[in-house]
CSV table of C-alpha atoms in Angstrom, one decimal:
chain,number,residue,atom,x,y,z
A,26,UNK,CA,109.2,38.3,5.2
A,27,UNK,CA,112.1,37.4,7.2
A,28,UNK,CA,114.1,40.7,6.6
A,29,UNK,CA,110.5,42.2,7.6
A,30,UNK,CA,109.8,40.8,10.7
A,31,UNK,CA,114.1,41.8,11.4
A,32,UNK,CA,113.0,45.3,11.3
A,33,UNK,CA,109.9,45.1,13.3
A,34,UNK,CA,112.3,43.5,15.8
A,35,UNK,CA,115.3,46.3,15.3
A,36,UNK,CA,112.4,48.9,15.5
A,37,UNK,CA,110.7,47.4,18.7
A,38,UNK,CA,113.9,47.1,20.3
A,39,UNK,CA,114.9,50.6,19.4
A,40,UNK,CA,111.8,51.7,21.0
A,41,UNK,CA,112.4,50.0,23.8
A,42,UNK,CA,115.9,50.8,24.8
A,43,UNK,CA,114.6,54.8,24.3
A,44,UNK,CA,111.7,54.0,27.1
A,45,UNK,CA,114.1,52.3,29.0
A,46,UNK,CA,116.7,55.2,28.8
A,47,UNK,CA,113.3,57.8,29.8
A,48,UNK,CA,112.5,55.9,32.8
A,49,UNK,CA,116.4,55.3,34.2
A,50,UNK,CA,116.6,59.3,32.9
A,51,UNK,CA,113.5,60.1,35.2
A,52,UNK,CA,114.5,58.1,38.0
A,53,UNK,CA,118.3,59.8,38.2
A,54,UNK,CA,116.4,63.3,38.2
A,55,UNK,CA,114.3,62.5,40.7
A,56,UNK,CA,117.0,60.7,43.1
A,57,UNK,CA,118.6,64.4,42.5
A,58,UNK,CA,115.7,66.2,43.6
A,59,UNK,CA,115.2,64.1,46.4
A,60,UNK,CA,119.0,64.4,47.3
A,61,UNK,CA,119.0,68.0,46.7
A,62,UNK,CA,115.6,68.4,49.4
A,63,UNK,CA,117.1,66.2,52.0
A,64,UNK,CA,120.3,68.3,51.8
A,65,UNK,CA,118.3,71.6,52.0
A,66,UNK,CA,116.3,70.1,55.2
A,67,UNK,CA,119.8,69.3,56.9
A,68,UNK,CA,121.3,72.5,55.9
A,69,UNK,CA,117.7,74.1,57.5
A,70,UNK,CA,117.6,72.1,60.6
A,71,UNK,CA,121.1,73.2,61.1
A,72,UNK,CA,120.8,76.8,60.2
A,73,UNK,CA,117.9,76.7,63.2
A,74,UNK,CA,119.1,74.8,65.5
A,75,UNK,CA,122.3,77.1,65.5
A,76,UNK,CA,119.9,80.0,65.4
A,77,UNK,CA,118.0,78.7,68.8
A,78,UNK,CA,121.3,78.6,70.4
A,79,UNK,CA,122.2,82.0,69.2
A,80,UNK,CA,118.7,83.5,70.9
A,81,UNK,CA,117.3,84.1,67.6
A,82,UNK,CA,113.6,82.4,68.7
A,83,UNK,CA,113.9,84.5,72.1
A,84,UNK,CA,111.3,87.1,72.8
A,85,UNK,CA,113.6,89.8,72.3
A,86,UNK,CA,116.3,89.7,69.3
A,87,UNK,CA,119.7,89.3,70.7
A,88,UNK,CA,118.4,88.0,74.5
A,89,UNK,CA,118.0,85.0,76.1
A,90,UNK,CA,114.3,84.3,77.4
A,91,UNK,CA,114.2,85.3,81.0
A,92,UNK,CA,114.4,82.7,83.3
A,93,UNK,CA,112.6,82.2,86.4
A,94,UNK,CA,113.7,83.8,89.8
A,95,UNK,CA,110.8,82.3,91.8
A,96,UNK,CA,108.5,79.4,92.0
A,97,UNK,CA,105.4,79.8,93.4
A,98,UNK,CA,104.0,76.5,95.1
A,99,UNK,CA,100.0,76.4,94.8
A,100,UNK,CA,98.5,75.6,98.1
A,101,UNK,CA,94.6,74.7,98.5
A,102,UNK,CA,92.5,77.3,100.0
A,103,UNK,CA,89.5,74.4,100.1
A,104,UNK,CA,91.4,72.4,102.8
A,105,UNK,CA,92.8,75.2,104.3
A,106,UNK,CA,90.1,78.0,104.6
A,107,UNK,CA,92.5,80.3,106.5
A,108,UNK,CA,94.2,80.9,103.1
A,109,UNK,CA,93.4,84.0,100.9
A,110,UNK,CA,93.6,83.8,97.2
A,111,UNK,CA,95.0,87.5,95.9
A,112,UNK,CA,96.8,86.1,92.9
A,113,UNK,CA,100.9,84.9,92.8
A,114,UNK,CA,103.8,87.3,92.1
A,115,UNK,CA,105.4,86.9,88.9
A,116,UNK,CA,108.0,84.4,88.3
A,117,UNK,CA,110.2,86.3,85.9
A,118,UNK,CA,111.7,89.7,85.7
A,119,UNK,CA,112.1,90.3,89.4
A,120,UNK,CA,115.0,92.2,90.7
A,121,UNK,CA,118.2,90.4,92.7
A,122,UNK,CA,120.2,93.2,93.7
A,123,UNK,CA,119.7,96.0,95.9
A,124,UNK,CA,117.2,96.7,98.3
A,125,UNK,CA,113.4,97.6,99.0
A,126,UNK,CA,112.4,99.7,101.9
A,127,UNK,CA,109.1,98.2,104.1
A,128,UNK,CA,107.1,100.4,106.0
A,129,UNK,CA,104.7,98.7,109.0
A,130,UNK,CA,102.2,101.6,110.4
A,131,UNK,CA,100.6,99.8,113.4
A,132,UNK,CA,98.2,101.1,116.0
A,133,UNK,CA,101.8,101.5,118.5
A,134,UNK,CA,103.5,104.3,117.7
A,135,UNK,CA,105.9,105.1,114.8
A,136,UNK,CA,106.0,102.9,111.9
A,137,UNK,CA,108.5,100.4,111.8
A,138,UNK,CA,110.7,100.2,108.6
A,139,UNK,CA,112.9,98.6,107.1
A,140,UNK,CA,115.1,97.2,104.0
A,141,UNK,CA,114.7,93.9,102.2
A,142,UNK,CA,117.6,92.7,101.1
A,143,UNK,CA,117.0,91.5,97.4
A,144,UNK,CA,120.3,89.9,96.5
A,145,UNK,CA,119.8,87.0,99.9
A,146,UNK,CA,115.8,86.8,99.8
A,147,UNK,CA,114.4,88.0,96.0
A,148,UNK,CA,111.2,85.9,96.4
A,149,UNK,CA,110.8,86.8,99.9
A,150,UNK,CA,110.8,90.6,98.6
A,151,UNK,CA,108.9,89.8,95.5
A,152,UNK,CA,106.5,87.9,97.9
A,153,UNK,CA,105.4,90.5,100.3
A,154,UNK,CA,105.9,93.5,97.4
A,155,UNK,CA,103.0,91.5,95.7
A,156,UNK,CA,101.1,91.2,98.6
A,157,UNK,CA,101.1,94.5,100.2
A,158,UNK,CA,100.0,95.7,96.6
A,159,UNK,CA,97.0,94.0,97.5
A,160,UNK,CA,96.7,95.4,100.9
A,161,UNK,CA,96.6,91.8,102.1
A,162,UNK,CA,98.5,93.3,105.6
A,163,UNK,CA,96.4,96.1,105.7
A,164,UNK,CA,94.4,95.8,109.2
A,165,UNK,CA,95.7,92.9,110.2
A,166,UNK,CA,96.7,91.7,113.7
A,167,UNK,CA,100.1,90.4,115.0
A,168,UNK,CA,99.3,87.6,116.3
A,169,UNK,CA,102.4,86.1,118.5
A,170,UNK,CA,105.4,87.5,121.0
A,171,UNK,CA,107.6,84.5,120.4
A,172,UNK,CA,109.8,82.8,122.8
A,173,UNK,CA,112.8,83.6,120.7
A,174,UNK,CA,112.5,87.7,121.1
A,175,UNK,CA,110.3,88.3,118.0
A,176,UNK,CA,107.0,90.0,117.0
A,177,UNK,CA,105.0,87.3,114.6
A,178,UNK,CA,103.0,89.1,111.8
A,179,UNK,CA,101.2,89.0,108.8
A,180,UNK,CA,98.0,86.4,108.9
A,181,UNK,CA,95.1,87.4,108.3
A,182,UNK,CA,93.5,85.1,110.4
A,183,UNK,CA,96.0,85.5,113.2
A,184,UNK,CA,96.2,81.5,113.3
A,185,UNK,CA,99.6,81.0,112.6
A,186,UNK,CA,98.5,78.9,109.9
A,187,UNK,CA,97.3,81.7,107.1
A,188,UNK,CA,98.9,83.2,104.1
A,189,UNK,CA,98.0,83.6,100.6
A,190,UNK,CA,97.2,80.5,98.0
A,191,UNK,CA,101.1,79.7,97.7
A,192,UNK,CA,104.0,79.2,99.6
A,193,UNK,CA,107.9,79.5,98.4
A,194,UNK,CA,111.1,77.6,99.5
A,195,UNK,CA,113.5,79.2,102.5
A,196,UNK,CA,116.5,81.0,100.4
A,197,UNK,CA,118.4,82.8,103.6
A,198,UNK,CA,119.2,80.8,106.3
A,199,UNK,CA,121.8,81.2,108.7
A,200,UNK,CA,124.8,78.8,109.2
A,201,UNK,CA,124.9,77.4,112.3
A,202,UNK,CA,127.5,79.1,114.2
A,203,UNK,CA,131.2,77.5,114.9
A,204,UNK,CA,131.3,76.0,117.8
A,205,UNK,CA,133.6,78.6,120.7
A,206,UNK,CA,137.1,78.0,120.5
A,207,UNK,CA,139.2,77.8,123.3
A,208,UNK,CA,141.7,80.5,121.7
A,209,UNK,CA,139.5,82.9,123.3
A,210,UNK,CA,138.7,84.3,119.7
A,211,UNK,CA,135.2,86.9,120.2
A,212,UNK,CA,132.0,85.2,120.0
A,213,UNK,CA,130.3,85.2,116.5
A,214,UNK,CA,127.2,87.4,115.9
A,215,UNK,CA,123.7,85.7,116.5
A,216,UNK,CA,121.9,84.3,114.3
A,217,UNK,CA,119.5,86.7,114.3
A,218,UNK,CA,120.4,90.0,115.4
A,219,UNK,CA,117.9,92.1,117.4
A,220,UNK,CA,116.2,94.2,114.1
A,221,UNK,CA,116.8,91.4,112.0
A,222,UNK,CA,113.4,90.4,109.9
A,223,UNK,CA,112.7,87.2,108.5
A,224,UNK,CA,110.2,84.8,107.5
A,225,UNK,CA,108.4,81.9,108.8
A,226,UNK,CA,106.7,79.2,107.5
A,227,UNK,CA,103.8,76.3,109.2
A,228,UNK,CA,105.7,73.9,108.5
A,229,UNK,CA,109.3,75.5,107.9
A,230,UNK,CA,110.1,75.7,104.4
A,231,UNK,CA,106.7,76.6,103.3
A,232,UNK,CA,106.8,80.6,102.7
A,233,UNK,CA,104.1,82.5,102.6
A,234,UNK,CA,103.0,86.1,104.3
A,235,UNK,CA,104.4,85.1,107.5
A,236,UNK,CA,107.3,87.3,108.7
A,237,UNK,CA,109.2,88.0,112.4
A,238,UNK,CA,110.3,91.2,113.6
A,239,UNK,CA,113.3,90.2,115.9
A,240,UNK,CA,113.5,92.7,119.1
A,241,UNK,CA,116.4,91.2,120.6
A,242,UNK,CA,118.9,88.7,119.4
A,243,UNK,CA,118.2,85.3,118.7
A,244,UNK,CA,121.3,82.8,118.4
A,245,UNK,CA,119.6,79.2,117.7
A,246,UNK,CA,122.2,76.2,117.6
A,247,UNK,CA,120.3,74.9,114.4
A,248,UNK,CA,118.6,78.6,112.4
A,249,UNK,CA,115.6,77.3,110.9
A,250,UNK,CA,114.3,81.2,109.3
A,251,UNK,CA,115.2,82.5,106.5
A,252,UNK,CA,116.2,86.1,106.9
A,253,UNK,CA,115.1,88.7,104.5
A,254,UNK,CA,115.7,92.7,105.9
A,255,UNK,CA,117.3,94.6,108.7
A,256,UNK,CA,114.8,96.9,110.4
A,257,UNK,CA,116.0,100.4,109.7
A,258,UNK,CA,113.8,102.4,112.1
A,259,UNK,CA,111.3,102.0,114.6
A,260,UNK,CA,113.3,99.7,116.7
A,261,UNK,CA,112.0,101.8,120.0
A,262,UNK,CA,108.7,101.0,119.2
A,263,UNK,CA,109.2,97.5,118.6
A,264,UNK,CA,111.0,96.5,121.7
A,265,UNK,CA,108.2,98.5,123.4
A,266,UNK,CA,105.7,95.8,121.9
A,267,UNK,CA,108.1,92.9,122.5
A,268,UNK,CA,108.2,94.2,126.0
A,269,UNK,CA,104.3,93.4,126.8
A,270,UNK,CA,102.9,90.6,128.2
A,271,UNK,CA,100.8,88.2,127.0
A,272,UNK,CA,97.7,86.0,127.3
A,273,UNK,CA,96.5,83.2,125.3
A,274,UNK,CA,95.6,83.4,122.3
A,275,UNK,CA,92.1,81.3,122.5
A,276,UNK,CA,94.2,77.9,121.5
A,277,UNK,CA,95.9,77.4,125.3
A,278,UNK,CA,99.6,79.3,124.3
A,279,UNK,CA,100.3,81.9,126.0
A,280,UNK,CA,101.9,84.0,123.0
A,281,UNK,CA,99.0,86.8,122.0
A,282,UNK,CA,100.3,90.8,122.9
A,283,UNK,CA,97.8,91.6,125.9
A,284,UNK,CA,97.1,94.6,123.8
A,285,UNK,CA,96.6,94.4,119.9
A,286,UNK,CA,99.1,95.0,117.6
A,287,UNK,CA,96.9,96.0,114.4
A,288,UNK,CA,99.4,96.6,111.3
A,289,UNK,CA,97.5,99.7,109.8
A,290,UNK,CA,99.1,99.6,106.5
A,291,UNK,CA,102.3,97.6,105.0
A,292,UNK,CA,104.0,99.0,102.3
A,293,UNK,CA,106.9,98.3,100.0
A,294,UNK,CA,108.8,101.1,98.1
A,295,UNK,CA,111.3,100.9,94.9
A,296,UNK,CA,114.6,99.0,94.2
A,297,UNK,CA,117.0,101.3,95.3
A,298,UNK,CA,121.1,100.9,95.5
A,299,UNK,CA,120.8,98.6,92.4
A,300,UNK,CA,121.2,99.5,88.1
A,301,UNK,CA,118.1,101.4,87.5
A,302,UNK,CA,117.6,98.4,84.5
A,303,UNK,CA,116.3,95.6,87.5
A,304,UNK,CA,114.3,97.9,89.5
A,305,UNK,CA,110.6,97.2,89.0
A,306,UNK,CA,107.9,99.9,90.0
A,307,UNK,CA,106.8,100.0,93.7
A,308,UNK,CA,104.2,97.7,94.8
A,309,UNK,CA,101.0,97.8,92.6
A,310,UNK,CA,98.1,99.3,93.7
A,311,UNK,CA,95.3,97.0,95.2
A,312,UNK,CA,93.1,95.5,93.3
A,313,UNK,CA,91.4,91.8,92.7
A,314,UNK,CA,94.2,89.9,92.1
């Protein structure tokens, strides 16, 4: 019985030790397989994050995603009713070199053109290119002779305080010029150079449809407008308006052309003196926005 009961033993032990050795056997293959995911997931990770760097996830294989050019600040039309909501120009894709002529047909005479310079003031270009699309100038009144020898243009409500549903940051604005040495060295150019076109913003900094059409020069100790084009032609005509007088404007300033200065159309042409790869087409034609 004795040398019975040995083998039962011997036999259970042997069966033992081979479950044993299965389950240590199944455990090693599966601390492979798990060894041999994790390694794939690193080598993965790695693989894509050095493919993000590369560009590979970019919307166009071999290129970087385009970056933005502009920001376009939302601004509420329901606490400012004088605002006009004709959609926002496009943030990316926008051209920063060369120019863009402007044409301004008003009820004075020859039209009034000029160049936008887009390497100083893209936005600014990209700004009133979108808006002129939309015929926002068209038939509008300039509202202002300014103290400082320019023509004030482009609100619609001819308040001073209207413009489209968003406003953009100043990006050209004049140093301050050195103070005159006593050398006798020639006198720095103005500020603002009569022809010189720039924007303005209620308050300053706050871009919107706003420009000024200098007609003589403008040399402020502290430049405060961010300039944006030279006018090119039409000067004649716009020293002619700069040249009336004025009455108030229903608000108590004294600023309003006697006679109205109605901007019959505004238009913006093509890029030109720049690679034919950043010029967009001209302004689109009107529509909702």
């Amino acid at each position: 019985m004795a040398s019975s009961r040995d083998r039962q033993r011997k036999l259970a032990r042997a069966k033992l030790d081979r479950q044993l050795a299965r389950r240590a056997a199944a455990a090693k293959r599966r601390r492979q397989i798990q060894a041999g995911v994790g390694a794939a997931v690193v080598l993965v990770l790695i693989a894509a994050g050095s493919a993000w760097a590369l560009g590979a996830f970019d919307s166009k294989p071999g290129q970087k995603a385009a970056e933005d050019v502009c920001v376009w600040t939302p601004q509420d039309a329901g606490a400012n009713t004088n605002l006009k909501d004709v959609g926002r120009p496009a943030t990316t894709g926008l051209p920063t070199a060369g120019t863009r002529p402007m044409t301004v047909t008003t009820n004075q005479g020859a039209p009034i053109t000029a160049e936008l310079d887009l390497a100083s003031a893209p936005c600014a270009a990209a700004s009133i290119a979108h808006l002129a699309g939309r015929s926002f100038y068209d038939n509008t009144t300039c509202h202002e002779i300014t103290s400082e020898g320019a023509l004030r243009c482009g609100d619609p409500s001819g308040t001073g305080i209207g413009g489209p549903t968003y406003s953009f940051y100043n990006e050209n604005v004049p140093t301050p010029a050195p103070s005159p040495s006593a050398s006798g060295a020639p006198k720095p150019a103005p500020a603002y150079p009569k022809g010189t076109v720039a924007m303005i913003g209620n308050p300053p900094g706050t871009n919107g449809s706003q420009f000024l059409l200098f007609f003589k020069d403008f040399d402020p100790a502290e430049p405060k407008y961010p300039v944006i084009g030279t006018v090119t032609g039409g000067l004649d005509v716009l020293e002619k308006i700069g040249a009336q007088p004025t009455v108030d404007n229903g608000s108590g300033a004294k600023v309003k052309p006697k006679t109205d200065v109605v901007i019959q159309s505004l238009t913006v042409g093509e890029v030109q003196n720049a690679p034919a790869t950043s010029a967009p087409a001209a302004s689109p034609s009107p529509s909702a926005g």
